[in-house]
Short mmCIF file of C-alpha atoms in Angstrom, two decimals:
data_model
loop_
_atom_site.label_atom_id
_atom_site.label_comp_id
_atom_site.label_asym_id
_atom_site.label_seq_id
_atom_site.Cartn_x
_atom_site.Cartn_y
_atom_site.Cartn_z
CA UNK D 20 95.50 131.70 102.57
CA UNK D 21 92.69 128.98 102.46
CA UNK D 22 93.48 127.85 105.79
CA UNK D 23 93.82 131.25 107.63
CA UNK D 24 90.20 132.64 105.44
CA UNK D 25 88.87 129.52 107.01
CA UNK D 26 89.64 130.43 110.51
CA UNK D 27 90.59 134.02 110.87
CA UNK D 28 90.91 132.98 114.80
CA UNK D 29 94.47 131.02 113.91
CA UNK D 30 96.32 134.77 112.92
CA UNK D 31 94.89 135.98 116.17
CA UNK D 32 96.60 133.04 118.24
CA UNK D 33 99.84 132.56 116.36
CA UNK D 34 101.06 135.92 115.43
CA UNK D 35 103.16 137.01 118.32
CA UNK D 36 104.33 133.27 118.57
CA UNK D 37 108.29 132.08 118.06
CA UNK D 38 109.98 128.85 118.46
CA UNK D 39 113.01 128.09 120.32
CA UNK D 40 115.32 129.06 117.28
CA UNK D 41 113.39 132.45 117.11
CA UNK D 42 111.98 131.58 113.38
CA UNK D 43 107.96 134.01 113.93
CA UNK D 44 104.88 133.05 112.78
CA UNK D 45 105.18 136.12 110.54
CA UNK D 46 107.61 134.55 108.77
CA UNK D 47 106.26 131.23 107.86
CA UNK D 48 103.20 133.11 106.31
CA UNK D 49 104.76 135.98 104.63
CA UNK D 50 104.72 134.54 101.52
CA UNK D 51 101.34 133.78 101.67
CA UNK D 52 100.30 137.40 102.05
CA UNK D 53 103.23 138.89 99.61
CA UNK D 54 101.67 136.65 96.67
CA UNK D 55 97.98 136.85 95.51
CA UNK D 56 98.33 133.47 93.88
CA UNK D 57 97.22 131.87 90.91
CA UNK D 58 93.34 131.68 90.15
CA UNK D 59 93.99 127.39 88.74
CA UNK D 60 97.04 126.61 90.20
CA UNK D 61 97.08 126.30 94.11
CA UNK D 62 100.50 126.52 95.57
CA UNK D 63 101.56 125.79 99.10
CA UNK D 64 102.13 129.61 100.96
CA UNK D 65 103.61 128.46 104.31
CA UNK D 66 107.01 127.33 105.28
CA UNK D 67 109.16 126.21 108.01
CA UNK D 68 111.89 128.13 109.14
CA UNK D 69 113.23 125.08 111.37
CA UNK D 70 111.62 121.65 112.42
CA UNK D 71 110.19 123.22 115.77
CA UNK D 72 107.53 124.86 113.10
CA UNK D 73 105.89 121.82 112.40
CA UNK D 74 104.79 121.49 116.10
CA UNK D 75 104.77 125.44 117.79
CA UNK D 76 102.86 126.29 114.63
CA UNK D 77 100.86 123.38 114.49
CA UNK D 78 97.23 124.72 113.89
CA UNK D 79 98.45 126.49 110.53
CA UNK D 80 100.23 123.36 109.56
CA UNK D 81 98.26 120.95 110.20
CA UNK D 82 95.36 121.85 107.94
CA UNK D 83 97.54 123.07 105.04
CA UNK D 84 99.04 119.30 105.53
CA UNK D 85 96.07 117.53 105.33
CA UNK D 86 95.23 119.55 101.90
CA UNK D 87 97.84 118.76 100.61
CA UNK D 88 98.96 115.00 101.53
CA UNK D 89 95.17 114.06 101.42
CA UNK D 90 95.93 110.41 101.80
CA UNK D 91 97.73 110.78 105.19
CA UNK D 92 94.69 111.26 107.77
CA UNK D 93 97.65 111.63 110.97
CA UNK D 94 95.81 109.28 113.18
CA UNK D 95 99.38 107.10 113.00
CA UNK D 96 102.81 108.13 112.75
CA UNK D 97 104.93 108.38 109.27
CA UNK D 98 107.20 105.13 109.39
CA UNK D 99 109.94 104.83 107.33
CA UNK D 100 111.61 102.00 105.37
CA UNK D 101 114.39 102.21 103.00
CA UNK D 102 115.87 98.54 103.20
CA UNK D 103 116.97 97.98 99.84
CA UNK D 104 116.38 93.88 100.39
CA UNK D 105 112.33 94.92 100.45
CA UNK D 106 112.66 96.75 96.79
CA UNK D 107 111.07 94.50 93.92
CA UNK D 108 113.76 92.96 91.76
CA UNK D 109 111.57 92.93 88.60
CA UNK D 110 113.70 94.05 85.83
CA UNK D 111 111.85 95.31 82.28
CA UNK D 112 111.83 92.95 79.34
CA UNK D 113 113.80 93.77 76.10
CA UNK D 114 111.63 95.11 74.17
CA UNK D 115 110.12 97.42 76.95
CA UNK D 116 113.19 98.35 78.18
CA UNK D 117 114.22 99.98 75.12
CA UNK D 118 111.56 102.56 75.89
CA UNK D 119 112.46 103.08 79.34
CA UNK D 120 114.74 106.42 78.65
CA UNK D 121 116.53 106.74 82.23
CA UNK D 122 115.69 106.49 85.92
CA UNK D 123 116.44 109.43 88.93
CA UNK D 124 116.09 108.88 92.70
CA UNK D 125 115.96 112.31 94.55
CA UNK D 126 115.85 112.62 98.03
CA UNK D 127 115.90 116.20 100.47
CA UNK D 128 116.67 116.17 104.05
CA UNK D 129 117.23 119.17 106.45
CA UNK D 130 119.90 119.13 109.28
CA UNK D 131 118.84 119.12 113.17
CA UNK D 132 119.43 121.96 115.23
CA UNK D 133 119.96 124.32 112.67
CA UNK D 134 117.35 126.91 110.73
CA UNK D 135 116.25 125.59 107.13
CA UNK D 136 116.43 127.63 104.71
CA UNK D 137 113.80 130.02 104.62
CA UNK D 138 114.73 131.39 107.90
CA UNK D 139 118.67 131.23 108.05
CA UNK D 140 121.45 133.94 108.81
CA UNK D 141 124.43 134.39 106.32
CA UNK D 142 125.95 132.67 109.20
CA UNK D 143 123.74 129.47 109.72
CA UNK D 144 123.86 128.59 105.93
CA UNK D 145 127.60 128.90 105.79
CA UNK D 146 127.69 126.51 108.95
CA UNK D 147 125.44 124.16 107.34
CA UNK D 148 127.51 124.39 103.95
CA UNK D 149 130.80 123.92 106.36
CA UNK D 150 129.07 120.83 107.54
CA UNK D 151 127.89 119.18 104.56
CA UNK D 152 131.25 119.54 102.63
CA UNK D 153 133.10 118.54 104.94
CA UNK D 154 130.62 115.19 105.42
CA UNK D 155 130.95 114.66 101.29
CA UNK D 156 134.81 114.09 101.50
CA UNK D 157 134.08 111.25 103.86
CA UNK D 158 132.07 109.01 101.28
CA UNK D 159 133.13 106.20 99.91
CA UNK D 160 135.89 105.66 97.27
CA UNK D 161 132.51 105.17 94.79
CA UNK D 162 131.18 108.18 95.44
CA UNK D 163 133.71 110.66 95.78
CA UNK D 164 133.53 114.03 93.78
CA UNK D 165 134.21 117.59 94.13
CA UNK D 166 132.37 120.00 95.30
CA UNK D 167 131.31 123.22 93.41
CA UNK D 168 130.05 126.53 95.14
CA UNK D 169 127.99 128.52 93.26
CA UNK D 170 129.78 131.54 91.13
CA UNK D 171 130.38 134.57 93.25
CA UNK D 172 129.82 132.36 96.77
CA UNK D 173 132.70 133.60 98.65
CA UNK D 174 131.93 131.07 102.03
CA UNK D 175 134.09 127.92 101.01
CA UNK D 176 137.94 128.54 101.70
CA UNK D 177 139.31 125.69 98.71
CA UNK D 178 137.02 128.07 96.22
CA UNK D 179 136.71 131.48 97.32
CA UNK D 180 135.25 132.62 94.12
CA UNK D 181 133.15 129.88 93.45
CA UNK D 182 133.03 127.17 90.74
CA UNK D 183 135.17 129.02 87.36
CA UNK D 184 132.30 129.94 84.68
CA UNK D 185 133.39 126.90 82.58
CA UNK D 186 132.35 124.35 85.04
CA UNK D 187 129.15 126.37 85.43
CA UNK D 188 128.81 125.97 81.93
CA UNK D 189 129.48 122.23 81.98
CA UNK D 190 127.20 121.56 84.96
CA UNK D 191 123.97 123.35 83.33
CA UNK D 192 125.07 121.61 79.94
CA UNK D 193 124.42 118.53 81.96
CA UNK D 194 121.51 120.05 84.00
CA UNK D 195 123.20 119.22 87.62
CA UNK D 196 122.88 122.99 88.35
CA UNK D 197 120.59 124.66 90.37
CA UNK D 198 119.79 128.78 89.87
CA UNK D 199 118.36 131.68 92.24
CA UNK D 200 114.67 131.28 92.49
CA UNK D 201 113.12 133.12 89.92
CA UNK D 202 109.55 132.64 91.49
CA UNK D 203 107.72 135.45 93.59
CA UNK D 204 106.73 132.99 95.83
CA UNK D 205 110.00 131.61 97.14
CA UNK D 206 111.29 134.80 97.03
CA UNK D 207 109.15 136.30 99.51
CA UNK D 208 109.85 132.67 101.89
CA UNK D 209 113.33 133.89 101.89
CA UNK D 210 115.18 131.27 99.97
CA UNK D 211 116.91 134.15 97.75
CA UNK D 212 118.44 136.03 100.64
CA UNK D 213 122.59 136.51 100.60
CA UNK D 214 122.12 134.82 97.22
CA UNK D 215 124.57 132.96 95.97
CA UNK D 216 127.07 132.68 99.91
CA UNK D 217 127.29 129.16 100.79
CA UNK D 218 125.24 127.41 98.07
CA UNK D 219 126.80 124.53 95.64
CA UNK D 220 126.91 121.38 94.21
CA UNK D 221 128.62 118.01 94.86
CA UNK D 222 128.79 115.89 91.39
CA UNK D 223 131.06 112.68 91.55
CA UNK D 224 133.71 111.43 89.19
CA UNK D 225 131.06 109.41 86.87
CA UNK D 226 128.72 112.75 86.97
CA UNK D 227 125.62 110.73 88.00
CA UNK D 228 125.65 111.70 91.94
CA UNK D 229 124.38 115.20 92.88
CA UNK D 230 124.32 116.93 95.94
CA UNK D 231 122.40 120.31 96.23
CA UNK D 232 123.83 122.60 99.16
CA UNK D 233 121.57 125.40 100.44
CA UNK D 234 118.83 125.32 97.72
CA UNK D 235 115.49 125.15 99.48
CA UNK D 236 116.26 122.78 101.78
CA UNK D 237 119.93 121.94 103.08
CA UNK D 238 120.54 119.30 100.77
CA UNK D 239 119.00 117.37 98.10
CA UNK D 240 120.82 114.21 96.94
CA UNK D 241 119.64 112.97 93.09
CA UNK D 242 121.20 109.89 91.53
CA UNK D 243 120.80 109.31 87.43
CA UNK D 244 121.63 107.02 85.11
CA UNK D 245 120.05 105.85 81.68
CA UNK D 246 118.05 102.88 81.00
CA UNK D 247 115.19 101.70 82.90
CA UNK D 248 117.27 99.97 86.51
CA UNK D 249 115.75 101.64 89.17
CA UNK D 250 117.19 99.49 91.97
CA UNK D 251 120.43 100.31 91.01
CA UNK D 252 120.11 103.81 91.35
CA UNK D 253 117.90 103.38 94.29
CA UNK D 254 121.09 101.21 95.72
CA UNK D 255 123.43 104.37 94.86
CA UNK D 256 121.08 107.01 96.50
CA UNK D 257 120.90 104.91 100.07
CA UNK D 258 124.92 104.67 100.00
CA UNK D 259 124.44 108.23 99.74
CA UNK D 260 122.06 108.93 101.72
CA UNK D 261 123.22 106.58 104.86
CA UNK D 262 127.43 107.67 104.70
CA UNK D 263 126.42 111.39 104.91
CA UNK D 264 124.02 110.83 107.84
CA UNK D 265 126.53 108.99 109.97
CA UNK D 266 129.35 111.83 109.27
CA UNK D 267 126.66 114.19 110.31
CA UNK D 268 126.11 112.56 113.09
CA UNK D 269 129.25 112.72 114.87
CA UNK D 270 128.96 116.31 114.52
CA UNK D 271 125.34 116.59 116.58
CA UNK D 272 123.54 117.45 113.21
CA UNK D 273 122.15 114.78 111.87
CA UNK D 274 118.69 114.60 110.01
CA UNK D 275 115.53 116.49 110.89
CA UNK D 276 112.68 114.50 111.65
CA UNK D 277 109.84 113.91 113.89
CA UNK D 278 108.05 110.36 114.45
CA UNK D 279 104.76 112.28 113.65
CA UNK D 280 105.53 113.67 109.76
CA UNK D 281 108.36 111.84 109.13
CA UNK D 282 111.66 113.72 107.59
CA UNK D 283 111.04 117.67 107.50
CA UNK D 284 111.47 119.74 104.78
CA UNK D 285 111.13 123.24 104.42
CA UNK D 286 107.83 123.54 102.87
CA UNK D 287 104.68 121.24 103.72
CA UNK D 288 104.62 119.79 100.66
CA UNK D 289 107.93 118.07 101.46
CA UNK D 290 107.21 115.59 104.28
CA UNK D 291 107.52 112.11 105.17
CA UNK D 292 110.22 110.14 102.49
CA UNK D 293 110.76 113.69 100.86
CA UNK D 294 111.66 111.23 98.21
CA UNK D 295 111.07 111.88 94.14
CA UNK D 296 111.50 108.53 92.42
CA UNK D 297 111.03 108.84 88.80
CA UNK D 298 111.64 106.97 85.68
CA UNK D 299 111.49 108.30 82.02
CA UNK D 300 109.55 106.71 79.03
CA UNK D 301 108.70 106.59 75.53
CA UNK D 302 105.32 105.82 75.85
CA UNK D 303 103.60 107.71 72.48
CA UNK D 304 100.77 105.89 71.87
CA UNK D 305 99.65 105.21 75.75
CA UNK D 306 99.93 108.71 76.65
CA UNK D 307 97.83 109.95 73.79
CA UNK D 308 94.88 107.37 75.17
CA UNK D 309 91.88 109.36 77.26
CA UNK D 310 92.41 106.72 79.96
CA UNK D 311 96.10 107.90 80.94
CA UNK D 312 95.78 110.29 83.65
CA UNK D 313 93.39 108.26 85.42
CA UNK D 314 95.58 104.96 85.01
CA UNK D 315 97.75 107.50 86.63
CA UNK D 316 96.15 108.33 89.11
CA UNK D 317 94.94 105.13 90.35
CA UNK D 318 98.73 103.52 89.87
CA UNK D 319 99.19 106.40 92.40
CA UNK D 320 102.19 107.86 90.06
CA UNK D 321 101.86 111.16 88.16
CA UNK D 322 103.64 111.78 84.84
CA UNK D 323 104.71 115.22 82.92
CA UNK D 324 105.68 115.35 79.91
CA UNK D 325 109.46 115.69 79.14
CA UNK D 326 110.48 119.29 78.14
CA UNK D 327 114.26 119.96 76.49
CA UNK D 328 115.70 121.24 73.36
CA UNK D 329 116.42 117.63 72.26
CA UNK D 330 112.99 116.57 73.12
CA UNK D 331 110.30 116.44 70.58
CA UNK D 332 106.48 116.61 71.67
CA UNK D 333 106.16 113.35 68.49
CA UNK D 334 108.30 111.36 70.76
CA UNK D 335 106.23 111.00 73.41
CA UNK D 336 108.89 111.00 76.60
CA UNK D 337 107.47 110.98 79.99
CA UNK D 338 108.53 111.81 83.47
CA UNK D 339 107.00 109.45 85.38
CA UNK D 340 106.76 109.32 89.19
CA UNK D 341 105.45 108.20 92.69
CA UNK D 342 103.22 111.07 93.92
CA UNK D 343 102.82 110.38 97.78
CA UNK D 344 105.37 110.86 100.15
CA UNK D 345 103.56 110.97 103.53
CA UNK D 346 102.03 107.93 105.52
CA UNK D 347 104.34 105.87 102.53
CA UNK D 348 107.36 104.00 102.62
CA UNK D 349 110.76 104.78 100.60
CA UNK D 350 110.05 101.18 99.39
CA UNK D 351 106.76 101.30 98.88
CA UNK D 352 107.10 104.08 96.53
CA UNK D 353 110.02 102.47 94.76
CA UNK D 354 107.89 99.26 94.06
CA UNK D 355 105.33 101.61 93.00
CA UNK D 356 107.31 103.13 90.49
CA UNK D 357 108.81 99.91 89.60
CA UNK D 358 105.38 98.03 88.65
CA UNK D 359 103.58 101.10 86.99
CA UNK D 360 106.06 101.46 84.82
CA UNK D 361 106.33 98.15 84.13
CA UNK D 362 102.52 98.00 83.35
CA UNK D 363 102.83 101.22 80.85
CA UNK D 364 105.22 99.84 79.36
CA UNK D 365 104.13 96.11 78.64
CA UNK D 366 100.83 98.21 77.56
CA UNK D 367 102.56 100.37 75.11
CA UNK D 368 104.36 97.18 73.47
CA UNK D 369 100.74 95.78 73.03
CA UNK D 370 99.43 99.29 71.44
CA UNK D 371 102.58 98.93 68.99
CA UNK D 372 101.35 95.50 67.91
CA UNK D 373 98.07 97.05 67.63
CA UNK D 374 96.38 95.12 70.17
CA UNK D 375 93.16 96.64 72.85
CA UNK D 376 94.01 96.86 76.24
CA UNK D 377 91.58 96.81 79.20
CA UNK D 378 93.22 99.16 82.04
CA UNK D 379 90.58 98.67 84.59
CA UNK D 380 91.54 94.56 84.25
CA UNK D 381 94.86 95.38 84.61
CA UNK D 382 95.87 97.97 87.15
CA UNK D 383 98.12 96.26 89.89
CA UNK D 384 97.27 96.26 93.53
CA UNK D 385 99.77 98.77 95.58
CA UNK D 386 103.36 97.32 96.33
CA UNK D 387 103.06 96.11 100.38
CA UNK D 388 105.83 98.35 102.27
#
């Protein structure tokens, strides 16, 4: 809404416009008008109904990109790197790595060709579910699982009625499960329509591999394990990530992308990597300092605190995690993650022996990707 009150003209120029696939201009916006929004919290109302969007509706997108990847001014093209050789092999001391809590790698990618979410048929999303099953029983002997529709999806032949309501259970016990949308605003985008068809989840046999099907984008991948080795699941999530794309391939959809924005997802927000990397601490007495958002901010990372029913405020558990994800690297947020968290946590054992510490002398200059 900021962008079109800005310049009414861009409604005027766009509104009878389609792409190739036949996703309108009304429908990328609709959310935007359906929802009055939130007067503190700004939320992104636009989305892509396939990766032609990013380009046929270009003067909606644009400026709604720049708010919201500020650090990506588009004068170069998003370049990727995900060579595992280039991650930093720094691995936590003893005593800090008793406070790292667990590490998770996510990673969302959209398939060529094909309408994301927002804008597919019943049709498209059970050819995109056909698709991405069918590339999951391809993966290496390390990776292989099963995969779970949704209760009451009726789209995948092996399951007709879904996952049974016990491995429902079991799967939100262990939080790989995704629900319907209960937010206006994705609502009105369209990512609840034919809700549940053709949505489901691929968990392998040590249940620390995930695969989303048909959530808001056509997959997200997530890979994690406890304790503070975020290589290693880094290393898990390219396996992942690399043997789906090349079964894809060989079926003419692999990953959408464009040299200008990097990997597309569905909403704006999602560009470039489309990569979460995030590692969990116990960091209770450098969280409660004054200084911690900022040491945030300028580590570029961004931390929430951790909210369960085993989870106690007194703890002090973190999420902590990179916060750019256009105009960076895969690596370069990895090492990012890597030697923040590596900072907090030295600085934390130093607060525990009830030493000062000086965070402007000792923020680290931003890992080289």
């Amino acid at each position: 809404a900021q962008v079109m009150r800005s310049d009414p003209s861009i409604y005027a120029r766009l509104r009878e416009a389609h792409t190739s696939s036949g996703t309108s201009f009304a429908s990328c916006v609709k959310t935007c008008f359906d929802n009055k929004g939130h007067p503190m919290i700004k939320t992104v109302g636009l989305v892509a109904g396939d990766e032609s969007c990013y380009d046929v509706f270009r003067d909606v997108f644009d400026p709604v990109i720049r708010l919201r990847h500020p650090q990506f001014d588009g004068s170069t093209d998003h370049f990727s790197e995900m060579d595992l050789e280039q991650v930093s092999d720094t691995l936590l001391d003893r005593s800090a790595a008793d406070r790292a809590v667990s590490v998770c790698v996510r990673i969302s990618r959209n398939l060529r060709d094909l309408r994301m979410p927002p804008a597919s048929s019943l049709e498209q999303r059970r050819e995109v579910e056909t698709l991405v099953a069918q590339a999951l029983t391809t993966l290496p002997d390390d990776l292989q699982g099963k995969y779970y529709p949704l209760v009451g999806s009726t789209s995948h032949p092996p399951l007709p009625n879904g996952m049974t309501e016990a491995e429902e259970h079991q799967l939100r016990e262990e939080q790989l499960l995704f629900d319907e949308p209960d937010s206006h605003v994705l609502s009105a985008a369209g990512f609840c329509r034919d809700w549940p068809d053709a949505r489901g989840v691929f968990v392998d046999a040590m249940h620390m591999t995930v695969v989303w099907v048909n959530e808001v984008d056509h997959i997200r991948m997530a890979v994690m394990q406890s304790g503070g080795d975020l290589k290693s699941a880094y290393r898990r999530l390219c396996k992942l990530h690399d043997s789906l794309e090349a079964s894809l391939e060989t079926t003419g959809h692999g990953y959408a992308r464009s040299a200008r924005l990097g990997y597309l997802g569905s909403c704006p927000s999602r560009l470039g990597t489309c990569l979460d990397v995030c590692m969990t601490l116990r960091i209770p007495l450098v969280s409660r300092l004054p200084e911690f958002r900022a040491l945030c901010r300028k580590l570029k990372l961004q931390a929430h605190m951790a909210i369960g029913p085993h989870v106690s405020m007194q703890e002090g558990i973190w999420e902590v995690m990179s916060s750019e994800r256009l105009g960076t690297t895969e690596v370069s947020q990895v090492n990012g993650v890597i030697a923040g968290c590596g900072m907090m946590l030295d600085c934390e054992d130093r607060l525990d022996r009830g030493e000062t510490i000086d965070f402007e002398g000792r923020v680290p200059a931003p890992p080289l990707a």
